[in-house]
Structure formats: C-alpha cells, structure tokens
Amino acid sequence: MSSRVTALLVALVVLTPAAAAGQDADGWAVPRTPWGDPDLMGTYTNKTITPVERPADLADRAFLTADEVTRLERETLERNERLLHRPAVRTTRGNVDVGVDGAPGAYNNFWLDGGTRPTGRTSLIVDPPDGRLPPVTAEYARHAGRRAEQRATRGEADTWMDFQLNDRCIVWSVGPPMMPGPYNNTYMIFQTPDYVAIQVEMIHDTRIIPLDGRPHLPARIRQYMGDMRGHWEGDTLVVETTNIQRTEGEPGVQGADVIEVRASNGRTDDTIRIVERFTRVDADTIDYRFTVEDRSRWTRSFAGEFPFVKTDGDLYEFACHEGNYSMPNILAGERVLEAAGRSR
C-alpha cells in the first residue's frame, strides 16, 4: 500500500467519528484537524455596517427584518457608487469629506472598506439587552475628566503619550475583542495541537494563543495584546485574556475604537478580563462572541456577537505610516507653534 493511501486512511479514521459527532440537521459536520480539534483555519473578514451600539431610534429591537437588511445593503452600495463618481472636492484641515453626501471624514470614502452588509442584528453589542455599552464608573469618569482638563491646558501634540496606540502604530483592531474597523478587516487563523495563531491585517499583529493549560503571567507583567490562554469547550475555542497594558492616550477620543479596553483607568491593578468564543457554524462562517469585564471602567460586564466570514481576498502587509515618520513631524510642528506663541 502506498504511503499516500495510508495517510488518507489514517486521516479518515481520525476525522470520520469526530465529524459525525459534530453533524448538524442538514448533514454539515464541523471539519476537524488531523489531531481532532475543530478546524478554524482560513482567511476571514469581520467587516459589517452593523454599528457597535444600537441606534436610539431602534429602541428595544434586537434584530432587523429581512427587508431592512436588503434595503441597508442596497443603500450602502448606492452611496459608495455615488461617492466614487462625485466631482473632486478640495479638502480643508479636519474637514475631509465631512458633510459631503454623508461621507465619513478623515479619509475619502474611496479608502474605506467597512463592508456593505449588516449582520441582521441592530448592534454588535448583545448584552446589555438594550444593545448599548454600560455606563462608566464614577472612578473612571473622574480620571477621564482630570485628563481632559490637563490636556486643555497644553498643546494638541505636547507629547507622543497624548496619542492613541493606533496613531503610534503599536496596535489597532488586534483585540481583544477583535472589532471590525473602517478597513483592513482581514484575519488568518492557523492551528497546531498546542497553539492557535491569528494574524491580523491591521498593523500586522499576530495573536499567539497557547492551548496547553499554562497559568497566566503574573499581574505585574502587562502586554498590549494581553496574556492569552485558550482551551476547547466542545467545538468552541474559548480564549481568556488578562494582563492588558493600559495607556493614557487622548481622553474621550475613540474614533473607530468604540470599545477602548486599553484606556487608562488611573489605576495600576489589573482589572480587565476578556473572554472570546470562536465556533465554526458552517463551511464559511465562525460565530465570534466576546465578553468584557473591567470593574474599574464599566459598571457591569458587556458582550457582543458577530460573524467572521471566509474570504478569498488576500491579506496584505500593513505598513503603518511607513515607519511612522508622521509622529516626529506632528511633534515638531507643535514645537514650531509653541515657539510662535500659539497652538492648535
């Protein structure tokens, strides 16, 4: 018997019982790796036009109707086409496309790729039931207020520490949680018996998740992506992240990062715990769910859910500012303003 046939028979022995156990009513079975774990490997996108928080006009509605989903996708496609072909507009500082046919500002719509389809829900947040982020704690509000007051007395670019991590080309959209953004919403998942690795297109980070049951790092050791530990619960990969590095950044500025888990709370103790769940639900889709607990930031935990959908698109290297030359240029510009006795 050839080695090729032998390998095929071994694979069938490994895969068939496990696949049968994961079979759904339609006959689809969760694919398995050669060592028997659910196979999550592939290239996915999580882009969607569903907002993080539920719009006020949708009140207590958790889901859109099928007609609403179709209409929203059609309107998004039509808007993209209209903005693509509209006459060129001269931009001004802080006013790129703002108010022009509903374009978003910051970048022209041409450069954005946030998707055209809603998930079917009215928000990515599913708990609290109102689809909104919970209120922040009084402690966090006081700290953010003090930071805002301090920033108001200084220049717009007084120090590199005033900028968000994505401005500084450190991390963005890598998670946890792995939220969809305005572009570069592509992820590649790799697996071995001992690790799961998720390569993130935005700023090309890679999350390395051990599955061997090792304990978390001591609380004093913080990392921007946190300390990740994974395990399988049935066909679901569960990833718990702690030890996330805090950063001051600019208070009250969220931009695309509505859930800004790394924002400083003014404390030095470790308070963040994020649990993610990855479940392969069909040939092309992973159901992604997350829960965020941060008792010093929000008054209660909250949770979200949305799909990661397989794509045949490529994942490109992201050269953030091509060495981030803009950062010293921004700071140097602020020093010129200071020397001239003015700012902003």
mmCIF file of C-alpha atoms in Angstrom:
data_model
loop_
_atom_site.group_PDB
_atom_site.id
_atom_site.type_symbol
_atom_site.label_atom_id
_atom_site.label_comp_id
_atom_site.label_asym_id
_atom_site.label_seq_id
_atom_site.Cartn_x
_atom_site.Cartn_y
_atom_site.Cartn_z
ATOM 1 C CA MET A 1 0.000 0.000 0.000
ATOM 2 C CA SER A 2 1.371 3.412 -0.952
ATOM 3 C CA SER A 3 2.202 5.962 1.729
ATOM 4 C CA ARG A 4 -0.324 8.325 0.140
ATOM 5 C CA VAL A 5 -3.191 5.833 0.562
ATOM 6 C CA THR A 6 -2.045 5.019 4.096
ATOM 7 C CA ALA A 7 -2.102 8.701 5.029
ATOM 8 C CA LEU A 8 -5.616 9.049 3.588
ATOM 9 C CA LEU A 9 -6.904 6.084 5.602
ATOM 10 C CA VAL A 10 -5.340 7.443 8.789
ATOM 11 C CA ALA A 11 -6.975 10.822 8.160
ATOM 12 C CA LEU A 12 -10.361 9.151 7.640
ATOM 13 C CA VAL A 13 -10.038 7.213 10.890
ATOM 14 C CA VAL A 14 -9.254 10.457 12.732
ATOM 15 C CA LEU A 15 -11.814 12.655 11.021
ATOM 16 C CA THR A 16 -14.891 10.496 10.477
ATOM 17 C CA PRO A 17 -16.022 9.835 14.094
ATOM 18 C CA ALA A 18 -15.320 13.415 15.166
ATOM 19 C CA ALA A 19 -17.075 14.881 12.140
ATOM 20 C CA ALA A 20 -20.116 12.681 12.662
ATOM 21 C CA ALA A 21 -20.384 13.873 16.242
ATOM 22 C CA GLY A 22 -20.466 17.479 15.059
ATOM 23 C CA GLN A 23 -23.003 16.918 12.286
ATOM 24 C CA ASP A 24 -25.996 19.262 12.143
ATOM 25 C CA ALA A 25 -29.543 18.625 10.938
ATOM 26 C CA ASP A 26 -28.597 19.491 7.349
ATOM 27 C CA GLY A 27 -25.760 16.995 7.299
ATOM 28 C CA TRP A 28 -22.961 19.562 7.597
ATOM 29 C CA ALA A 29 -20.230 18.491 10.004
ATOM 30 C CA VAL A 30 -17.657 20.610 11.767
ATOM 31 C CA PRO A 31 -14.380 19.947 9.919
ATOM 32 C CA ARG A 32 -11.539 18.554 12.008
ATOM 33 C CA THR A 33 -7.801 18.941 12.031
ATOM 34 C CA PRO A 34 -5.740 15.742 11.686
ATOM 35 C CA TRP A 35 -5.378 15.742 15.504
ATOM 36 C CA GLY A 36 -9.145 16.066 16.049
ATOM 37 C CA ASP A 37 -9.767 19.706 17.015
ATOM 38 C CA PRO A 38 -12.400 21.756 15.167
ATOM 39 C CA ASP A 39 -10.746 23.250 12.089
ATOM 40 C CA LEU A 40 -10.963 27.047 12.178
ATOM 41 C CA MET A 41 -8.113 27.637 9.737
ATOM 42 C CA GLY A 42 -8.545 30.010 6.837
ATOM 43 C CA THR A 43 -8.795 33.662 5.888
ATOM 44 C CA TYR A 44 -11.802 35.564 7.247
ATOM 45 C CA THR A 45 -13.279 39.038 7.339
ATOM 46 C CA ASN A 46 -15.465 40.543 10.070
ATOM 47 C CA LYS A 47 -16.433 43.732 8.228
ATOM 48 C CA THR A 48 -20.032 44.820 8.630
ATOM 49 C CA ILE A 49 -22.099 48.001 8.620
ATOM 50 C CA THR A 50 -23.876 46.987 11.824
ATOM 51 C CA PRO A 51 -22.969 49.596 14.480
ATOM 52 C CA VAL A 52 -21.322 48.645 17.760
ATOM 53 C CA GLU A 53 -24.161 50.206 19.756
ATOM 54 C CA ARG A 54 -27.846 50.134 18.874
ATOM 55 C CA PRO A 55 -29.163 53.393 17.390
ATOM 56 C CA ALA A 56 -31.641 55.183 19.629
ATOM 57 C CA ASP A 57 -34.389 55.088 17.011
ATOM 58 C CA LEU A 58 -34.383 51.271 17.087
ATOM 59 C CA ALA A 59 -35.094 51.256 20.836
ATOM 60 C CA ASP A 60 -35.593 47.688 22.071
ATOM 61 C CA ARG A 61 -35.372 45.962 18.666
ATOM 62 C CA ALA A 62 -32.544 43.418 18.678
ATOM 63 C CA PHE A 63 -32.950 42.306 15.056
ATOM 64 C CA LEU A 64 -33.651 43.843 11.648
ATOM 65 C CA THR A 65 -36.218 42.404 9.291
ATOM 66 C CA ALA A 66 -35.063 40.677 6.090
ATOM 67 C CA ASP A 67 -36.373 43.644 4.087
ATOM 68 C CA GLU A 68 -34.407 46.080 6.255
ATOM 69 C CA VAL A 69 -31.207 44.092 5.765
ATOM 70 C CA THR A 70 -31.694 44.165 1.990
ATOM 71 C CA ARG A 71 -32.518 47.880 1.982
ATOM 72 C CA LEU A 72 -29.493 48.837 4.115
ATOM 73 C CA GLU A 73 -27.116 46.889 1.914
ATOM 74 C CA ARG A 74 -28.604 48.442 -1.237
ATOM 75 C CA GLU A 75 -28.340 51.956 0.233
ATOM 76 C CA THR A 76 -24.705 51.366 1.212
ATOM 77 C CA LEU A 77 -23.804 50.119 -2.269
ATOM 78 C CA GLU A 78 -25.563 53.088 -3.881
ATOM 79 C CA ARG A 79 -23.830 55.551 -1.545
ATOM 80 C CA ASN A 80 -20.408 54.056 -2.283
ATOM 81 C CA GLU A 81 -21.058 54.320 -6.007
ATOM 82 C CA ARG A 82 -22.270 57.921 -5.684
ATOM 83 C CA LEU A 83 -19.232 58.997 -3.664
ATOM 84 C CA LEU A 84 -16.878 57.226 -6.057
ATOM 85 C CA HIS A 85 -18.108 59.227 -9.033
ATOM 86 C CA ARG A 86 -18.829 62.610 -7.454
ATOM 87 C CA PRO A 87 -16.711 65.611 -8.502
ATOM 88 C CA ALA A 88 -13.464 66.193 -6.659
ATOM 89 C CA VAL A 89 -13.723 68.423 -3.582
ATOM 90 C CA ARG A 90 -10.860 70.456 -2.145
ATOM 91 C CA THR A 91 -10.328 69.399 1.446
ATOM 92 C CA THR A 92 -9.567 71.522 4.474
ATOM 93 C CA ARG A 93 -7.997 70.767 7.846
ATOM 94 C CA GLY A 94 -10.201 68.376 9.779
ATOM 95 C CA ASN A 95 -12.886 68.503 7.120
ATOM 96 C CA VAL A 96 -12.136 65.721 4.649
ATOM 97 C CA ASP A 97 -15.472 64.821 3.053
ATOM 98 C CA VAL A 98 -17.401 65.806 6.184
ATOM 99 C CA GLY A 99 -20.960 66.645 5.247
ATOM 100 C CA VAL A 100 -20.492 65.780 1.569
ATOM 101 C CA ASP A 101 -23.124 63.181 0.684
ATOM 102 C CA GLY A 102 -22.798 61.735 4.160
ATOM 103 C CA ALA A 103 -19.155 60.759 3.709
ATOM 104 C CA PRO A 104 -17.347 59.999 6.962
ATOM 105 C CA GLY A 105 -14.493 62.484 7.227
ATOM 106 C CA ALA A 106 -10.813 61.742 7.948
ATOM 107 C CA TYR A 107 -10.392 59.676 4.766
ATOM 108 C CA ASN A 108 -12.257 59.901 1.476
ATOM 109 C CA ASN A 109 -14.772 57.093 1.159
ATOM 110 C CA PHE A 110 -12.609 55.531 -1.570
ATOM 111 C CA TRP A 111 -10.067 54.412 1.039
ATOM 112 C CA LEU A 112 -12.568 52.786 3.382
ATOM 113 C CA ASP A 113 -13.682 49.161 3.307
ATOM 114 C CA GLY A 114 -16.055 48.589 6.184
ATOM 115 C CA GLY A 115 -18.353 46.268 4.271
ATOM 116 C CA THR A 116 -21.835 46.676 2.879
ATOM 117 C CA ARG A 117 -23.860 44.110 4.828
ATOM 118 C CA PRO A 118 -25.449 44.275 8.268
ATOM 119 C CA THR A 119 -25.269 41.189 10.492
ATOM 120 C CA GLY A 120 -29.038 41.123 10.903
ATOM 121 C CA ARG A 121 -28.795 42.493 14.426
ATOM 122 C CA THR A 122 -29.266 46.158 15.263
ATOM 123 C CA SER A 123 -25.944 46.297 17.153
ATOM 124 C CA LEU A 124 -22.821 44.264 17.736
ATOM 125 C CA ILE A 125 -23.433 44.598 21.485
ATOM 126 C CA VAL A 126 -25.923 41.932 22.577
ATOM 127 C CA ASP A 127 -25.699 42.361 26.344
ATOM 128 C CA PRO A 128 -26.920 44.610 27.991
ATOM 129 C CA PRO A 129 -30.218 43.856 26.231
ATOM 130 C CA ASP A 130 -30.546 47.472 25.050
ATOM 131 C CA GLY A 131 -27.544 46.936 22.778
ATOM 132 C CA ARG A 132 -25.588 49.782 24.387
ATOM 133 C CA LEU A 133 -22.320 49.894 26.309
ATOM 134 C CA PRO A 134 -22.900 50.158 30.070
ATOM 135 C CA PRO A 135 -22.147 53.440 31.868
ATOM 136 C CA VAL A 136 -18.603 54.038 33.072
ATOM 137 C CA THR A 137 -17.845 54.013 36.782
ATOM 138 C CA ALA A 138 -17.627 57.233 38.781
ATOM 139 C CA GLU A 139 -13.955 56.446 39.364
ATOM 140 C CA TYR A 140 -13.221 56.247 35.635
ATOM 141 C CA ALA A 141 -15.290 59.360 34.891
ATOM 142 C CA ARG A 142 -13.270 61.363 37.437
ATOM 143 C CA HIS A 143 -9.977 60.166 35.946
ATOM 144 C CA ALA A 144 -11.074 60.928 32.371
ATOM 145 C CA GLY A 145 -12.279 64.363 33.478
ATOM 146 C CA ARG A 146 -8.952 65.191 35.094
ATOM 147 C CA ARG A 147 -7.108 64.036 31.988
ATOM 148 C CA ALA A 148 -9.315 66.192 29.758
ATOM 149 C CA GLU A 149 -8.702 69.250 31.948
ATOM 150 C CA GLN A 150 -4.944 68.681 31.828
ATOM 151 C CA ARG A 151 -4.986 68.271 28.051
ATOM 152 C CA ALA A 152 -6.956 71.502 27.606
ATOM 153 C CA THR A 153 -4.083 73.476 29.111
ATOM 154 C CA ARG A 154 -1.451 72.034 26.771
ATOM 155 C CA GLY A 155 -0.803 71.843 23.057
ATOM 156 C CA GLU A 156 -2.577 69.379 20.807
ATOM 157 C CA ALA A 157 0.640 67.364 20.414
ATOM 158 C CA ASP A 158 2.526 68.071 23.613
ATOM 159 C CA THR A 159 3.966 64.563 23.832
ATOM 160 C CA TRP A 160 3.773 61.276 21.983
ATOM 161 C CA MET A 161 1.967 59.862 25.023
ATOM 162 C CA ASP A 162 -1.048 62.016 24.139
ATOM 163 C CA PHE A 163 -1.767 59.882 21.073
ATOM 164 C CA GLN A 164 -3.746 56.681 20.719
ATOM 165 C CA LEU A 165 -1.889 53.400 20.217
ATOM 166 C CA ASN A 166 -3.078 53.204 16.614
ATOM 167 C CA ASP A 167 -1.679 56.710 15.960
ATOM 168 C CA ARG A 168 1.631 55.429 17.268
ATOM 169 C CA CYS A 169 1.448 52.314 15.027
ATOM 170 C CA ILE A 170 1.527 49.943 18.008
ATOM 171 C CA VAL A 171 -1.787 48.060 17.935
ATOM 172 C CA TRP A 172 -5.196 48.523 16.357
ATOM 173 C CA SER A 173 -8.078 46.069 15.802
ATOM 174 C CA VAL A 174 -5.913 43.210 17.048
ATOM 175 C CA GLY A 175 -8.207 42.768 20.009
ATOM 176 C CA PRO A 176 -9.358 41.506 22.228
ATOM 177 C CA PRO A 177 -12.110 41.944 21.311
ATOM 178 C CA MET A 178 -11.417 41.844 17.556
ATOM 179 C CA MET A 179 -13.803 44.557 16.405
ATOM 180 C CA PRO A 180 -14.477 45.454 12.751
ATOM 181 C CA GLY A 181 -12.988 48.753 11.639
ATOM 182 C CA PRO A 182 -13.053 51.099 8.655
ATOM 183 C CA TYR A 183 -10.630 48.971 6.589
ATOM 184 C CA ASN A 184 -8.153 46.051 6.788
ATOM 185 C CA ASN A 185 -10.698 43.722 8.383
ATOM 186 C CA THR A 186 -8.938 40.518 7.324
ATOM 187 C CA TYR A 187 -7.680 37.745 9.620
ATOM 188 C CA MET A 188 -5.819 34.483 9.035
ATOM 189 C CA ILE A 189 -6.212 31.657 11.545
ATOM 190 C CA PHE A 190 -3.575 28.924 11.930
ATOM 191 C CA GLN A 191 -3.657 25.925 14.261
ATOM 192 C CA THR A 192 -1.347 23.328 15.756
ATOM 193 C CA PRO A 193 -2.178 20.874 18.542
ATOM 194 C CA ASP A 194 -0.649 23.287 21.068
ATOM 195 C CA TYR A 195 -1.373 26.779 19.696
ATOM 196 C CA VAL A 196 -3.826 28.873 17.718
ATOM 197 C CA ALA A 197 -2.369 31.877 15.889
ATOM 198 C CA ILE A 198 -4.456 34.706 14.459
ATOM 199 C CA GLN A 199 -2.708 37.055 12.057
ATOM 200 C CA VAL A 200 -4.406 40.447 11.923
ATOM 201 C CA GLU A 201 -4.124 42.607 8.812
ATOM 202 C CA MET A 202 -4.379 45.931 10.662
ATOM 203 C CA ILE A 203 -0.829 46.827 11.752
ATOM 204 C CA HIS A 204 0.034 43.135 11.013
ATOM 205 C CA ASP A 205 -0.048 41.816 14.580
ATOM 206 C CA THR A 206 -0.251 38.094 15.318
ATOM 207 C CA ARG A 207 -2.019 36.744 18.386
ATOM 208 C CA ILE A 208 -0.331 33.588 19.728
ATOM 209 C CA ILE A 209 -2.748 31.605 21.914
ATOM 210 C CA PRO A 210 -1.357 28.609 23.850
ATOM 211 C CA LEU A 211 -3.692 25.667 24.484
ATOM 212 C CA ASP A 212 -1.562 23.714 26.954
ATOM 213 C CA GLY A 213 -3.230 24.889 30.173
ATOM 214 C CA ARG A 214 -0.325 27.027 31.392
ATOM 215 C CA PRO A 215 -1.246 29.659 34.019
ATOM 216 C CA HIS A 216 -1.494 33.366 33.224
ATOM 217 C CA LEU A 217 1.545 35.563 33.687
ATOM 218 C CA PRO A 218 1.909 37.418 36.998
ATOM 219 C CA ALA A 219 -0.320 40.500 37.134
ATOM 220 C CA ARG A 220 2.688 42.832 37.141
ATOM 221 C CA ILE A 221 3.608 41.771 33.581
ATOM 222 C CA ARG A 222 1.419 43.661 31.098
ATOM 223 C CA GLN A 223 1.274 43.377 27.321
ATOM 224 C CA TYR A 224 -0.586 45.455 24.730
ATOM 225 C CA MET A 225 -2.339 42.353 23.405
ATOM 226 C CA GLY A 226 -2.686 40.924 26.879
ATOM 227 C CA ASP A 227 -1.862 37.432 28.119
ATOM 228 C CA MET A 228 -3.972 34.924 26.166
ATOM 229 C CA ARG A 229 -4.914 31.372 27.192
ATOM 230 C CA GLY A 230 -7.124 29.087 25.113
ATOM 231 C CA HIS A 231 -8.996 25.832 25.548
ATOM 232 C CA TRP A 232 -11.728 23.895 23.767
ATOM 233 C CA GLU A 233 -15.260 23.580 25.108
ATOM 234 C CA GLY A 234 -16.804 21.078 22.718
ATOM 235 C CA ASP A 235 -16.482 22.634 19.259
ATOM 236 C CA THR A 236 -15.845 26.150 20.620
ATOM 237 C CA LEU A 237 -12.426 27.706 21.079
ATOM 238 C CA VAL A 238 -12.514 29.764 24.283
ATOM 239 C CA VAL A 239 -9.800 32.393 24.761
ATOM 240 C CA GLU A 240 -9.341 34.239 28.057
ATOM 241 C CA THR A 241 -7.161 37.381 28.046
ATOM 242 C CA THR A 242 -5.843 39.248 31.086
ATOM 243 C CA ASN A 243 -2.798 41.468 31.835
ATOM 244 C CA ILE A 244 -3.654 44.081 29.180
ATOM 245 C CA GLN A 245 -1.335 47.096 29.185
ATOM 246 C CA ARG A 246 -3.088 50.386 29.929
ATOM 247 C CA THR A 247 -2.292 53.560 28.018
ATOM 248 C CA GLU A 248 -3.287 57.144 28.734
ATOM 249 C CA GLY A 249 -3.857 58.279 25.162
ATOM 250 C CA GLU A 250 -6.107 61.207 24.448
ATOM 251 C CA PRO A 251 -9.180 61.186 26.744
ATOM 252 C CA GLY A 252 -12.580 60.910 25.150
ATOM 253 C CA VAL A 253 -11.205 60.191 21.667
ATOM 254 C CA GLN A 254 -12.380 56.821 20.397
ATOM 255 C CA GLY A 255 -12.684 57.142 16.630
ATOM 256 C CA ALA A 256 -13.124 53.653 15.224
ATOM 257 C CA ASP A 257 -12.268 52.102 18.607
ATOM 258 C CA VAL A 258 -15.594 52.458 20.376
ATOM 259 C CA ILE A 259 -14.559 49.737 22.810
ATOM 260 C CA GLU A 260 -11.226 51.070 24.020
ATOM 261 C CA VAL A 261 -10.231 48.463 26.585
ATOM 262 C CA ARG A 262 -6.658 49.749 26.921
ATOM 263 C CA ALA A 263 -7.713 53.232 28.033
ATOM 264 C CA SER A 264 -6.196 54.088 31.385
ATOM 265 C CA ASN A 265 -8.422 53.990 34.426
ATOM 266 C CA GLY A 266 -5.917 55.809 36.637
ATOM 267 C CA ARG A 267 -5.096 52.605 38.498
ATOM 268 C CA THR A 268 -2.198 50.188 38.396
ATOM 269 C CA ASP A 269 -4.006 46.994 39.384
ATOM 270 C CA ASP A 270 -5.138 44.501 36.763
ATOM 271 C CA THR A 271 -8.878 44.788 36.217
ATOM 272 C CA ILE A 272 -9.549 43.626 32.635
ATOM 273 C CA ARG A 273 -10.714 40.134 31.707
ATOM 274 C CA ILE A 274 -11.956 39.378 28.197
ATOM 275 C CA VAL A 275 -13.366 36.022 27.090
ATOM 276 C CA GLU A 276 -13.781 35.255 23.384
ATOM 277 C CA ARG A 277 -15.575 32.298 21.802
ATOM 278 C CA PHE A 278 -14.954 31.046 18.264
ATOM 279 C CA THR A 279 -17.427 28.487 16.905
ATOM 280 C CA ARG A 280 -17.434 27.192 13.321
ATOM 281 C CA VAL A 281 -21.139 27.168 12.366
ATOM 282 C CA ASP A 282 -20.937 26.369 8.644
ATOM 283 C CA ALA A 283 -18.416 25.961 5.843
ATOM 284 C CA ASP A 284 -17.777 29.704 5.597
ATOM 285 C CA THR A 285 -18.624 31.206 8.992
ATOM 286 C CA ILE A 286 -17.214 31.425 12.508
ATOM 287 C CA ASP A 287 -19.600 32.755 15.133
ATOM 288 C CA TYR A 288 -17.497 35.151 17.228
ATOM 289 C CA ARG A 289 -18.623 36.198 20.703
ATOM 290 C CA PHE A 290 -16.883 38.177 23.410
ATOM 291 C CA THR A 291 -17.457 39.305 26.976
ATOM 292 C CA VAL A 292 -15.576 42.216 28.560
ATOM 293 C CA GLU A 293 -15.234 42.566 32.330
ATOM 294 C CA ASP A 294 -13.490 45.641 33.718
ATOM 295 C CA ARG A 295 -14.846 46.618 37.112
ATOM 296 C CA SER A 296 -12.877 49.883 37.261
ATOM 297 C CA ARG A 297 -14.022 51.089 33.814
ATOM 298 C CA TRP A 298 -17.614 49.980 33.277
ATOM 299 C CA THR A 299 -20.364 49.469 35.840
ATOM 300 C CA ARG A 300 -21.071 45.954 34.533
ATOM 301 C CA SER A 301 -19.756 43.442 32.026
ATOM 302 C CA PHE A 302 -20.959 43.534 28.422
ATOM 303 C CA ALA A 303 -20.957 41.141 25.482
ATOM 304 C CA GLY A 304 -21.022 41.214 21.698
ATOM 305 C CA GLU A 305 -21.516 38.860 18.778
ATOM 306 C CA PHE A 306 -20.890 38.945 15.022
ATOM 307 C CA PRO A 307 -19.658 36.603 12.271
ATOM 308 C CA PHE A 308 -16.227 36.060 10.761
ATOM 309 C CA VAL A 309 -16.860 35.061 7.142
ATOM 310 C CA LYS A 310 -14.394 33.254 4.887
ATOM 311 C CA THR A 311 -12.954 35.330 2.089
ATOM 312 C CA ASP A 312 -10.820 34.566 -0.944
ATOM 313 C CA GLY A 313 -9.261 38.020 -0.664
ATOM 314 C CA ASP A 314 -5.595 38.480 0.159
ATOM 315 C CA LEU A 315 -4.175 39.666 3.462
ATOM 316 C CA TYR A 316 -1.708 42.471 2.777
ATOM 317 C CA GLU A 317 1.177 43.701 4.895
ATOM 318 C CA PHE A 318 0.179 46.897 6.645
ATOM 319 C CA ALA A 319 2.987 49.470 6.678
ATOM 320 C CA CYS A 320 1.757 51.805 9.407
ATOM 321 C CA HIS A 321 2.868 55.289 8.322
ATOM 322 C CA GLU A 322 5.827 53.525 6.641
ATOM 323 C CA GLY A 323 7.927 53.838 9.788
ATOM 324 C CA ASN A 324 5.564 56.337 11.413
ATOM 325 C CA TYR A 325 7.509 59.399 10.279
ATOM 326 C CA SER A 326 4.335 61.393 10.867
ATOM 327 C CA MET A 327 4.761 61.153 14.640
ATOM 328 C CA PRO A 328 8.025 63.174 14.854
ATOM 329 C CA ASN A 329 6.621 65.516 12.200
ATOM 330 C CA ILE A 330 3.482 66.170 14.271
ATOM 331 C CA LEU A 331 5.523 66.780 17.407
ATOM 332 C CA ALA A 332 7.961 69.024 15.535
ATOM 333 C CA GLY A 333 5.056 71.039 14.134
ATOM 334 C CA GLU A 334 3.698 71.580 17.622
ATOM 335 C CA ARG A 335 7.111 72.834 18.771
ATOM 336 C CA VAL A 336 7.057 75.386 15.936
ATOM 337 C CA LEU A 337 3.633 76.584 17.080
ATOM 338 C CA GLU A 338 4.879 76.850 20.657
ATOM 339 C CA ALA A 339 7.869 78.924 19.568
ATOM 340 C CA ALA A 340 5.480 81.261 17.739
ATOM 341 C CA GLY A 341 3.415 81.619 20.896
ATOM 342 C CA ARG A 342 0.344 79.834 19.612
ATOM 343 C CA SER A 343 -1.093 76.335 19.408
ATOM 344 C CA ARG A 344 -3.738 74.297 17.642
#
